[in-house]
CSV table of C-alpha atoms in Angstrom, one decimal:
chain,number,residue,atom,x,y,z
C,1,UNK,CA,-9.1,14.9,24.1
C,2,UNK,CA,-9.9,15.3,20.4
C,3,UNK,CA,-12.6,13.1,19.0
C,4,UNK,CA,-12.4,12.4,15.3
C,5,UNK,CA,-15.4,11.7,13.1
C,6,UNK,CA,-16.5,9.9,10.0
C,7,UNK,CA,-17.7,11.8,6.9
C,8,UNK,CA,-21.1,10.6,5.5
C,9,UNK,CA,-22.9,12.5,2.8
C,10,UNK,CA,-20.5,15.5,3.2
C,11,UNK,CA,-21.2,15.9,6.9
C,12,UNK,CA,-19.3,14.9,10.0
C,13,UNK,CA,-21.1,12.1,11.8
C,14,UNK,CA,-21.2,12.0,15.6
C,15,UNK,CA,-20.0,8.6,16.6
C,16,UNK,CA,-22.1,6.3,18.8
C,17,UNK,CA,-18.9,4.7,20.1
C,18,UNK,CA,-15.2,5.5,20.0
C,19,UNK,CA,-11.9,3.9,20.8
C,20,UNK,CA,-8.5,5.2,21.8
C,21,UNK,CA,-5.6,5.6,19.4
C,22,UNK,CA,-2.0,5.7,20.8
C,23,UNK,CA,1.3,6.9,19.4
C,24,UNK,CA,3.4,3.8,18.8
C,25,UNK,CA,6.6,5.7,19.6
C,26,UNK,CA,5.7,6.6,23.2
C,27,UNK,CA,2.3,5.3,24.1
C,28,UNK,CA,0.8,8.8,24.3
C,29,UNK,CA,-3.0,9.0,23.6
C,30,UNK,CA,-3.4,10.6,20.2
C,31,UNK,CA,-7.2,10.9,20.1
C,32,UNK,CA,-10.5,9.0,19.9
C,33,UNK,CA,-11.5,7.3,16.7
C,34,UNK,CA,-15.1,6.4,15.8
C,35,UNK,CA,-16.4,2.8,15.7
C,36,UNK,CA,-19.1,2.5,13.1
C,37,UNK,CA,-22.3,0.5,13.6
C,38,UNK,CA,-23.9,-1.6,11.0
C,39,UNK,CA,-26.6,1.0,10.6
C,40,UNK,CA,-23.8,3.6,9.9
C,41,UNK,CA,-22.5,1.3,7.1
C,42,UNK,CA,-25.9,1.4,5.6
C,43,UNK,CA,-26.0,5.2,5.8
C,44,UNK,CA,-22.6,5.5,4.1
C,45,UNK,CA,-23.4,3.1,1.3
C,46,UNK,CA,-26.8,4.8,0.8
C,47,UNK,CA,-25.2,8.2,0.6
C,48,UNK,CA,-22.6,7.0,-2.0
C,49,UNK,CA,-25.4,5.3,-4.0
C,50,UNK,CA,-27.5,8.5,-4.0
C,51,UNK,CA,-24.6,10.7,-5.1
C,52,UNK,CA,-23.2,8.4,-7.8
C,53,UNK,CA,-25.4,9.1,-10.8
C,54,UNK,CA,-25.1,12.8,-10.6
C,55,UNK,CA,-21.3,12.6,-10.1
C,56,UNK,CA,-21.0,10.2,-13.1
C,57,UNK,CA,-23.1,12.7,-15.2
C,58,UNK,CA,-20.6,15.4,-14.7
C,59,UNK,CA,-18.2,15.9,-17.6
C,60,UNK,CA,-14.9,14.1,-17.6
C,61,UNK,CA,-13.2,17.5,-17.7
C,62,UNK,CA,-15.1,18.7,-14.6
C,63,UNK,CA,-14.2,15.6,-12.6
C,64,UNK,CA,-10.5,16.0,-13.7
C,65,UNK,CA,-10.6,19.6,-12.5
C,66,UNK,CA,-12.0,18.6,-9.1
C,67,UNK,CA,-9.4,15.9,-8.8
C,68,UNK,CA,-6.7,18.5,-9.5
C,69,UNK,CA,-8.2,20.6,-6.7
C,70,UNK,CA,-8.0,17.6,-4.3
C,71,UNK,CA,-4.3,17.5,-5.1
C,72,UNK,CA,-4.1,21.2,-4.1
C,73,UNK,CA,-5.9,20.6,-0.8
C,74,UNK,CA,-3.5,17.7,0.0
C,75,UNK,CA,-0.5,19.9,-0.8
C,76,UNK,CA,-1.7,22.8,1.3
C,77,UNK,CA,-2.4,20.5,4.3
C,78,UNK,CA,0.7,18.3,3.8
C,79,UNK,CA,2.6,19.2,6.9
C,80,UNK,CA,-0.5,18.9,9.2
C,81,UNK,CA,-1.3,15.4,7.8
C,82,UNK,CA,2.4,14.3,7.8
C,83,UNK,CA,2.6,15.1,11.5
C,84,UNK,CA,-0.6,13.1,12.2
C,85,UNK,CA,0.9,10.2,10.2
C,86,UNK,CA,4.1,10.2,12.3
C,87,UNK,CA,2.2,10.3,15.6
C,88,UNK,CA,-0.3,7.6,14.6
C,89,UNK,CA,1.6,5.3,12.2
C,90,UNK,CA,5.1,5.8,13.5
C,91,UNK,CA,7.1,6.5,10.3
C,92,UNK,CA,9.5,9.5,10.7
C,93,UNK,CA,8.7,12.9,9.3
C,94,UNK,CA,12.1,13.0,7.5
C,95,UNK,CA,13.6,10.9,4.8
C,96,UNK,CA,11.3,8.4,3.1
C,97,UNK,CA,8.7,8.9,5.9
C,98,UNK,CA,5.5,10.9,6.4
C,99,UNK,CA,6.4,13.9,4.3
C,100,UNK,CA,7.4,11.5,1.6
C,101,UNK,CA,4.0,9.8,2.0
C,102,UNK,CA,2.2,13.1,1.6
C,103,UNK,CA,4.3,13.9,-1.5
C,104,UNK,CA,3.1,10.6,-2.9
C,105,UNK,CA,-0.5,11.4,-2.0
C,106,UNK,CA,-0.2,14.6,-4.1
C,107,UNK,CA,1.5,12.8,-7.0
C,108,UNK,CA,-1.0,9.9,-7.1
C,109,UNK,CA,-3.8,12.5,-7.3
C,110,UNK,CA,-2.2,14.6,-10.0
C,111,UNK,CA,-1.6,11.6,-12.1
C,112,UNK,CA,-5.2,10.4,-12.6
C,113,UNK,CA,-6.3,14.0,-12.9
C,114,UNK,CA,-4.1,14.3,-16.0
C,115,UNK,CA,-5.3,11.1,-17.7
C,116,UNK,CA,-8.5,10.3,-19.6
C,117,UNK,CA,-10.0,7.2,-21.1
C,118,UNK,CA,-11.3,8.4,-24.4
C,119,UNK,CA,-13.8,6.3,-26.5
C,120,UNK,CA,-12.0,3.8,-28.7
C,121,UNK,CA,-13.2,2.7,-32.1
C,122,UNK,CA,-12.4,-1.0,-31.9
C,123,UNK,CA,-13.8,-2.0,-35.3
C,124,UNK,CA,-15.2,-0.3,-38.4
C,125,UNK,CA,-16.0,-1.3,-41.9
C,126,UNK,CA,-18.6,-0.3,-44.5
C,127,UNK,CA,-21.4,-1.8,-42.5
C,128,UNK,CA,-20.7,-1.1,-38.9
C,129,UNK,CA,-18.8,1.0,-36.4
C,130,UNK,CA,-18.1,-0.3,-32.9
C,131,UNK,CA,-16.9,2.1,-30.1
C,132,UNK,CA,-15.6,1.0,-26.7
C,133,UNK,CA,-16.5,3.4,-23.9
C,134,UNK,CA,-15.4,3.1,-20.3
C,135,UNK,CA,-18.2,3.9,-17.8
C,136,UNK,CA,-18.2,3.9,-13.9
C,137,UNK,CA,-19.0,0.8,-12.0
C,138,UNK,CA,-21.0,2.6,-9.3
C,139,UNK,CA,-20.1,2.5,-5.6
C,140,UNK,CA,-16.6,1.4,-4.6
C,141,UNK,CA,-15.8,-0.2,-1.2
C,142,UNK,CA,-12.2,0.7,-0.3
C,143,UNK,CA,-10.3,-1.1,2.5
C,144,UNK,CA,-7.0,0.6,3.4
C,145,UNK,CA,-4.1,-0.8,5.5
C,146,UNK,CA,-2.1,0.6,8.4
C,147,UNK,CA,1.4,0.7,6.9
C,148,UNK,CA,0.9,3.6,4.3
C,149,UNK,CA,-2.6,4.6,5.5
C,150,UNK,CA,-3.1,7.8,3.5
C,151,UNK,CA,-1.1,7.0,0.4
C,152,UNK,CA,-2.8,3.7,-0.2
C,153,UNK,CA,-6.2,5.2,0.5
C,154,UNK,CA,-5.5,7.8,-2.2
C,155,UNK,CA,-4.6,4.9,-4.6
C,156,UNK,CA,-8.1,3.6,-4.1
C,157,UNK,CA,-10.1,6.9,-3.8
C,158,UNK,CA,-8.7,9.0,-6.6
C,159,UNK,CA,-9.0,6.6,-9.6
C,160,UNK,CA,-12.5,5.6,-8.5
C,161,UNK,CA,-13.9,9.2,-8.2
C,162,UNK,CA,-11.9,10.4,-11.2
C,163,UNK,CA,-13.9,7.9,-13.3
C,164,UNK,CA,-17.3,8.8,-11.9
C,165,UNK,CA,-17.7,6.3,-9.1
C,166,UNK,CA,-18.4,7.2,-5.5
C,167,UNK,CA,-16.5,5.7,-2.6
C,168,UNK,CA,-17.0,4.3,0.9
C,169,UNK,CA,-13.6,4.0,2.6
C,170,UNK,CA,-12.7,2.0,5.7
C,171,UNK,CA,-9.3,2.8,7.0
C,172,UNK,CA,-7.5,0.3,9.2
C,173,UNK,CA,-8.7,0.3,12.8
C,174,UNK,CA,-5.0,0.8,13.8
C,175,UNK,CA,-4.5,4.1,11.9
C,176,UNK,CA,-7.9,5.8,11.3
C,177,UNK,CA,-7.2,9.3,12.5
C,178,UNK,CA,-5.0,10.8,9.8
C,179,UNK,CA,-7.1,9.2,7.1
C,180,UNK,CA,-10.3,10.6,8.5
C,181,UNK,CA,-8.7,14.1,8.7
C,182,UNK,CA,-7.6,13.7,5.0
C,183,UNK,CA,-11.1,12.7,3.9
C,184,UNK,CA,-12.6,15.6,5.9
C,185,UNK,CA,-10.3,18.0,4.0
C,186,UNK,CA,-10.9,16.4,0.6
C,187,UNK,CA,-14.6,16.8,1.1
C,188,UNK,CA,-14.2,20.5,1.0
C,189,UNK,CA,-14.1,20.3,-2.8
C,190,UNK,CA,-16.3,17.3,-3.4
C,191,UNK,CA,-20.1,17.1,-3.7
C,192,UNK,CA,-21.8,15.4,-0.7
C,193,UNK,CA,-21.8,11.6,-0.8
C,194,UNK,CA,-19.0,11.2,-3.3
C,195,UNK,CA,-16.5,10.2,-0.6
C,196,UNK,CA,-17.7,8.7,2.7
C,197,UNK,CA,-15.9,6.8,5.5
C,198,UNK,CA,-16.8,4.1,8.0
C,199,UNK,CA,-14.4,2.8,10.7
C,200,UNK,CA,-14.0,-0.3,12.7
C,201,UNK,CA,-12.6,-3.8,12.6
C,202,UNK,CA,-13.1,-6.7,10.2
C,203,UNK,CA,-16.7,-7.1,11.2
C,204,UNK,CA,-17.5,-3.7,9.8
C,205,UNK,CA,-15.3,-4.3,6.8
C,206,UNK,CA,-17.2,-7.5,6.0
C,207,UNK,CA,-20.5,-5.7,6.3
C,208,UNK,CA,-19.2,-3.2,3.7
C,209,UNK,CA,-17.7,-5.7,1.2
C,210,UNK,CA,-20.8,-8.0,1.3
C,211,UNK,CA,-23.3,-5.1,0.9
C,212,UNK,CA,-25.6,-5.6,-2.1
C,213,UNK,CA,-25.1,-2.0,-3.3
C,214,UNK,CA,-21.3,-2.3,-3.6
C,215,UNK,CA,-20.2,-2.5,-7.3
C,216,UNK,CA,-16.4,-2.7,-6.8
C,217,UNK,CA,-14.0,-3.7,-4.0
C,218,UNK,CA,-10.5,-2.5,-3.6
C,219,UNK,CA,-8.4,-4.0,-0.8
C,220,UNK,CA,-4.8,-3.9,0.3
C,221,UNK,CA,-3.8,-6.2,3.2
C,222,UNK,CA,-3.2,-9.8,4.2
C,223,UNK,CA,-3.9,-12.8,2.1
C,224,UNK,CA,-6.2,-14.3,4.8
C,225,UNK,CA,-8.4,-11.2,4.8
C,226,UNK,CA,-8.3,-11.0,1.0
C,227,UNK,CA,-9.7,-14.5,0.8
C,228,UNK,CA,-12.5,-13.5,3.2
C,229,UNK,CA,-13.3,-10.5,1.0
C,230,UNK,CA,-13.6,-12.8,-2.0
C,231,UNK,CA,-16.1,-14.9,-0.1
C,232,UNK,CA,-18.0,-11.7,0.9
C,233,UNK,CA,-18.2,-10.6,-2.7
C,234,UNK,CA,-20.4,-13.5,-3.6
C,235,UNK,CA,-23.3,-11.5,-2.2
C,236,UNK,CA,-22.8,-8.7,-4.7
C,237,UNK,CA,-20.6,-10.2,-7.5
C,238,UNK,CA,-18.5,-7.0,-7.3
C,239,UNK,CA,-15.2,-7.2,-9.1
C,240,UNK,CA,-12.2,-6.9,-6.8
C,241,UNK,CA,-8.7,-5.4,-6.9
C,242,UNK,CA,-6.6,-7.3,-4.4
C,243,UNK,CA,-3.1,-6.3,-3.3
C,244,UNK,CA,-2.2,-8.9,-0.7
C,245,UNK,CA,1.4,-8.1,0.2
C,246,UNK,CA,4.5,-10.0,-0.8
C,247,UNK,CA,7.6,-11.7,0.3
C,248,UNK,CA,9.8,-10.0,-2.3
C,249,UNK,CA,13.1,-11.6,-3.3
C,250,UNK,CA,16.1,-9.6,-4.4
C,251,UNK,CA,19.1,-11.3,-6.2
C,252,UNK,CA,22.5,-9.7,-6.3
C,253,UNK,CA,24.4,-11.2,-9.3
C,254,UNK,CA,27.9,-12.5,-8.8
C,255,UNK,CA,30.7,-9.9,-8.7
C,256,UNK,CA,28.4,-6.9,-8.3
C,257,UNK,CA,30.0,-3.9,-6.5
C,258,UNK,CA,28.4,-4.1,-3.1
C,259,UNK,CA,29.2,-0.5,-2.2
C,260,UNK,CA,27.5,0.8,-5.3
C,261,UNK,CA,24.2,-0.9,-4.5
C,262,UNK,CA,24.2,-0.9,-0.7
C,263,UNK,CA,22.0,2.2,-0.2
C,264,UNK,CA,19.4,1.0,-2.7
C,265,UNK,CA,19.3,-2.4,-1.1
C,266,UNK,CA,19.1,-0.9,2.4
C,267,UNK,CA,16.1,1.4,1.7
C,268,UNK,CA,14.6,-1.3,-0.6
C,269,UNK,CA,14.4,-3.5,2.6
C,270,UNK,CA,14.0,-1.0,5.4
C,271,UNK,CA,11.6,1.6,4.0
C,272,UNK,CA,9.0,2.3,6.6
C,273,UNK,CA,10.8,0.0,9.0
C,274,UNK,CA,10.2,-2.9,6.5
C,275,UNK,CA,6.4,-2.4,6.8
C,276,UNK,CA,5.9,-2.1,3.1
C,277,UNK,CA,4.3,-4.7,0.8
C,278,UNK,CA,6.9,-4.2,-1.9
C,279,UNK,CA,10.0,-4.2,0.3
C,280,UNK,CA,12.9,-6.6,-0.1
C,281,UNK,CA,12.0,-9.4,2.3
C,282,UNK,CA,14.6,-12.0,1.2
C,283,UNK,CA,18.1,-11.1,-0.2
C,284,UNK,CA,20.0,-13.7,-2.2
C,285,UNK,CA,23.8,-13.0,-2.5
C,286,UNK,CA,26.5,-15.1,-4.2
C,287,UNK,CA,28.7,-16.8,-1.6
C,288,UNK,CA,31.8,-14.9,-2.9
C,289,UNK,CA,30.1,-11.5,-2.3
C,290,UNK,CA,28.3,-12.4,0.9
C,291,UNK,CA,30.6,-10.7,3.4
C,292,UNK,CA,31.0,-7.6,1.2
C,293,UNK,CA,27.2,-7.1,1.0
C,294,UNK,CA,26.7,-7.8,4.7
C,295,UNK,CA,29.5,-5.3,5.6
C,296,UNK,CA,28.1,-2.6,3.2
C,297,UNK,CA,24.6,-2.9,4.6
C,298,UNK,CA,25.9,-3.0,8.1
C,299,UNK,CA,27.8,0.3,7.5
C,300,UNK,CA,24.6,2.0,6.5
C,301,UNK,CA,22.6,0.4,9.3
C,302,UNK,CA,25.1,1.6,11.9
C,303,UNK,CA,24.5,5.2,10.9
C,304,UNK,CA,20.8,5.1,11.4
C,305,UNK,CA,19.2,6.9,14.4
C,306,UNK,CA,16.2,5.0,15.8
C,307,UNK,CA,13.6,6.9,17.7
C,308,UNK,CA,10.5,9.1,17.7
C,309,UNK,CA,9.9,10.2,14.2
C,310,UNK,CA,9.0,13.8,15.2
C,311,UNK,CA,12.7,14.3,15.7
C,312,UNK,CA,14.0,15.6,12.3
C,313,UNK,CA,17.2,13.6,12.7
C,314,UNK,CA,15.4,10.2,13.0
C,315,UNK,CA,15.1,8.0,9.9
C,316,UNK,CA,14.0,4.7,11.6
C,317,UNK,CA,10.8,4.8,13.7
C,318,UNK,CA,8.8,2.2,15.6
C,319,UNK,CA,6.7,-0.6,14.3
C,320,UNK,CA,3.1,0.5,14.1
C,321,UNK,CA,1.5,-2.0,16.6
C,322,UNK,CA,2.2,-4.6,19.2
C,323,UNK,CA,1.0,-7.5,17.0
C,324,UNK,CA,3.6,-6.7,14.3
C,325,UNK,CA,6.3,-5.9,16.9
C,326,UNK,CA,5.9,-9.3,18.6
C,327,UNK,CA,5.8,-11.1,15.2
C,328,UNK,CA,9.1,-9.7,14.1
C,329,UNK,CA,10.7,-10.3,17.5
C,330,UNK,CA,9.5,-14.0,17.3
C,331,UNK,CA,11.0,-14.5,13.8
C,332,UNK,CA,14.4,-13.0,14.8
C,333,UNK,CA,14.4,-15.1,18.0
C,334,UNK,CA,13.7,-18.2,15.9
C,335,UNK,CA,16.6,-17.4,13.6
C,336,UNK,CA,18.9,-16.9,16.6
C,337,UNK,CA,17.8,-20.2,18.1
C,338,UNK,CA,18.8,-21.8,14.8
C,339,UNK,CA,22.4,-20.4,15.0
C,340,UNK,CA,21.9,-17.8,12.3
C,341,UNK,CA,24.3,-14.9,12.2
C,342,UNK,CA,22.1,-12.1,13.7
C,343,UNK,CA,23.6,-8.6,13.5
C,344,UNK,CA,21.6,-5.8,15.2
C,345,UNK,CA,22.3,-2.1,14.7
C,346,UNK,CA,21.0,1.0,16.5
C,347,UNK,CA,20.0,1.8,20.1
C,348,UNK,CA,16.3,1.5,20.6
C,349,UNK,CA,14.3,3.7,23.1
C,350,UNK,CA,13.0,1.9,26.2
C,351,UNK,CA,9.4,2.9,25.4
C,352,UNK,CA,7.5,2.2,22.2
C,353,UNK,CA,7.5,-0.6,19.6
C,354,UNK,CA,11.1,-0.1,18.5
C,355,UNK,CA,13.4,-2.8,17.1
C,356,UNK,CA,17.0,-2.6,15.9
C,357,UNK,CA,17.8,-2.7,12.2
C,358,UNK,CA,18.7,-6.4,11.9
C,359,UNK,CA,20.6,-8.3,9.2
C,360,UNK,CA,20.4,-12.1,9.5
C,361,UNK,CA,22.9,-14.2,7.7
C,362,UNK,CA,23.8,-17.9,7.6
C,363,UNK,CA,20.1,-18.6,7.0
C,364,UNK,CA,18.4,-20.8,4.4
C,365,UNK,CA,15.2,-21.3,2.6
C,366,UNK,CA,12.7,-23.1,4.8
C,367,UNK,CA,13.5,-21.1,7.9
C,368,UNK,CA,10.7,-18.9,9.2
C,369,UNK,CA,12.3,-15.6,8.6
C,370,UNK,CA,12.8,-16.4,5.0
C,371,UNK,CA,9.5,-18.1,4.3
C,372,UNK,CA,7.1,-15.9,6.4
C,373,UNK,CA,6.7,-12.3,5.4
C,374,UNK,CA,8.2,-10.5,8.4
C,375,UNK,CA,7.0,-7.0,7.6
C,376,UNK,CA,9.6,-5.4,9.8
C,377,UNK,CA,13.2,-4.4,10.1
C,378,UNK,CA,14.8,-7.8,9.9
C,379,UNK,CA,16.4,-8.9,6.6
C,380,UNK,CA,17.4,-12.5,5.9
C,381,UNK,CA,20.5,-12.7,3.6
C,382,UNK,CA,20.8,-16.1,1.9
C,383,UNK,CA,24.0,-17.3,0.3
C,384,UNK,CA,23.8,-19.0,-3.1
C,385,UNK,CA,26.4,-20.7,-5.3
C,386,UNK,CA,24.4,-21.3,-8.5
C,387,UNK,CA,22.3,-18.5,-10.1
C,388,UNK,CA,19.7,-20.9,-11.3
C,389,UNK,CA,19.2,-22.2,-7.8
C,390,UNK,CA,18.8,-18.6,-6.6
C,391,UNK,CA,16.1,-17.9,-9.2
C,392,UNK,CA,14.3,-21.1,-8.2
C,393,UNK,CA,14.5,-20.0,-4.5
C,394,UNK,CA,13.1,-16.6,-5.4
C,395,UNK,CA,10.2,-18.2,-7.2
C,396,UNK,CA,9.4,-20.9,-4.7
C,397,UNK,CA,7.0,-19.1,-2.4
C,398,UNK,CA,3.3,-18.3,-3.2
C,399,UNK,CA,3.7,-14.5,-2.8
C,400,UNK,CA,4.7,-12.7,-6.0
C,401,UNK,CA,4.2,-8.9,-5.7
C,402,UNK,CA,7.7,-7.7,-6.6
C,403,UNK,CA,11.3,-8.8,-7.1
C,404,UNK,CA,14.5,-7.2,-8.1
C,405,UNK,CA,17.9,-8.0,-9.6
C,406,UNK,CA,21.1,-6.1,-8.8
C,407,UNK,CA,24.1,-6.0,-11.1
C,408,UNK,CA,26.9,-3.8,-12.5
C,409,UNK,CA,25.6,-4.7,-16.0
C,410,UNK,CA,21.8,-3.9,-16.4
C,411,UNK,CA,21.7,-6.1,-19.6
C,412,UNK,CA,22.8,-9.1,-17.7
C,413,UNK,CA,20.3,-8.4,-15.0
C,414,UNK,CA,17.5,-8.1,-17.5
C,415,UNK,CA,17.9,-11.8,-18.5
C,416,UNK,CA,17.6,-12.9,-14.9
C,417,UNK,CA,14.7,-10.5,-14.3
C,418,UNK,CA,12.8,-12.2,-17.1
C,419,UNK,CA,12.9,-15.5,-15.2
C,420,UNK,CA,11.4,-14.1,-12.0
C,421,UNK,CA,7.7,-14.5,-11.1
C,422,UNK,CA,6.3,-11.3,-9.8
C,423,UNK,CA,4.0,-8.5,-10.8
C,424,UNK,CA,7.0,-6.1,-11.1
C,425,UNK,CA,10.6,-6.9,-11.4
C,426,UNK,CA,13.0,-4.0,-10.8
C,427,UNK,CA,16.6,-3.8,-11.9
C,428,UNK,CA,19.0,-2.0,-9.5
C,429,UNK,CA,16.1,-0.6,-7.5
C,430,UNK,CA,13.2,-2.0,-5.5
C,431,UNK,CA,9.7,-0.8,-4.8
C,432,UNK,CA,10.2,2.1,-7.3
C,433,UNK,CA,6.5,2.5,-8.1
C,434,UNK,CA,5.2,5.4,-10.2
C,435,UNK,CA,1.7,6.9,-10.7
C,436,UNK,CA,1.8,6.2,-14.4
C,437,UNK,CA,3.2,2.7,-14.3
C,438,UNK,CA,0.7,-0.3,-13.7
C,439,UNK,CA,1.3,-2.1,-10.4
C,440,UNK,CA,-0.2,-5.4,-9.1
C,441,UNK,CA,0.6,-8.8,-7.8
C,442,UNK,CA,0.9,-12.3,-9.2
C,443,UNK,CA,0.1,-15.6,-7.6
C,444,UNK,CA,-1.0,-15.2,-3.9
C,445,UNK,CA,-0.1,-11.5,-3.9
C,446,UNK,CA,-3.5,-10.8,-5.4
C,447,UNK,CA,-5.0,-9.7,-8.7
C,448,UNK,CA,-6.1,-6.6,-10.6
C,449,UNK,CA,-4.1,-3.6,-11.5
C,450,UNK,CA,-3.5,-0.1,-10.1
C,451,UNK,CA,-2.0,3.1,-11.4
C,452,UNK,CA,-1.9,4.7,-14.8
C,453,UNK,CA,-4.4,4.1,-17.5
C,454,UNK,CA,-4.7,0.4,-16.5
C,455,UNK,CA,-5.7,1.5,-13.0
C,456,UNK,CA,-8.4,3.8,-14.4
C,457,UNK,CA,-9.7,0.9,-16.4
C,458,UNK,CA,-9.9,-1.3,-13.3
C,459,UNK,CA,-12.6,1.1,-11.8
C,460,UNK,CA,-14.7,1.1,-14.9
C,461,UNK,CA,-16.6,-1.3,-17.0
C,462,UNK,CA,-16.5,-1.7,-20.8
C,463,UNK,CA,-19.6,-0.6,-22.7
C,464,UNK,CA,-19.7,-1.0,-26.5
C,465,UNK,CA,-21.9,1.1,-28.8
C,466,UNK,CA,-22.4,-0.7,-32.0
C,467,UNK,CA,-23.7,1.3,-35.0
C,468,UNK,CA,-25.2,-0.2,-38.1
C,469,UNK,CA,-24.3,2.1,-41.1
């Protein structure tokens, strides 16, 4: 049985303790993942601290070139890592699955490698010249989730090291193996100590985020854990980027051609089996178009093969873990108990955390499947009569990561989009993020910004050089 290891100061660290990781599609044992001790957290942070100054002193051009080499390493090892993702996380190799995740890892590495934050003269007159520089923060603590384990880790790692920081990454205890392998490969082109890993549960994560030598925290995960990280940061006053998930609403405007938007709606909701923060979690449809939308989505759902994602024909895999599997089952059962119209599609294997693609109609605001982020393949479809009421429904919950408006006329959709409360509002698409476009949540979905130049700024601090003439 293969035993996987953390990387600390450029070296593989022999674990004191390990735990078993299983394939969510069939229960097969995938390997042994390390469990870090508190002393190993200290070693990882110390290695990052020791390496940071020399890394920051390298020229911006040199760090950009090394970042580009990381993209090449990811590209060369894409199929190996994609297979690990499928066997550990569950998403299929095909379609918008593990290969797609690896393409995103490459793209979100190439993006920052191509950008630079040049010094900016913010004021100048006959007496003075003031220039704003962006300098590294220091050591970044990155906490990655289990739904897109490599892609979101890359979102955290790459901007940080591109700008001269060093990183200590803790992957989710549910999906550590593929991430550890990615970090091992990346370290082939990095100086020792620039990128280190620790592994374990929330106790180890808390030890990292509260550590006095941490200068920045990046976290993607639940609101509850995000609040604990805010409390932990009082020990180091580290600035935080928080992406705390969402309960994204989508509104289909009256009279919209259901067939034309059905595929976009379907993958907007069921990407990664619905285990995506910026997925459609609530769909609002005008009462006159309700049956057309339900039918169009059902036609697509009925064509989906559910199964082990190593099968190239499978586009819908298992949920990643039993906790999430049981939560989604419970929410659908609650909807059924409340006489909602529950329509299930697809044959599920007897083994593994598989659920059918589920459309739930005749459901209203206030019911659990609408109000609680399901993070799974069950979409509530809520009828509306008045568009103003639909906008109010979309805005009523604390989560505000993304939202979308769907219409035959984009100009009409834009007016409705301007009234929605979310970090990103898409028109005729959902979850369509891009390495160059800033992304972040509003309200209880967190704060801070990732991607593009704004994402680079988020892992730096401003420093003004003021010259008297």
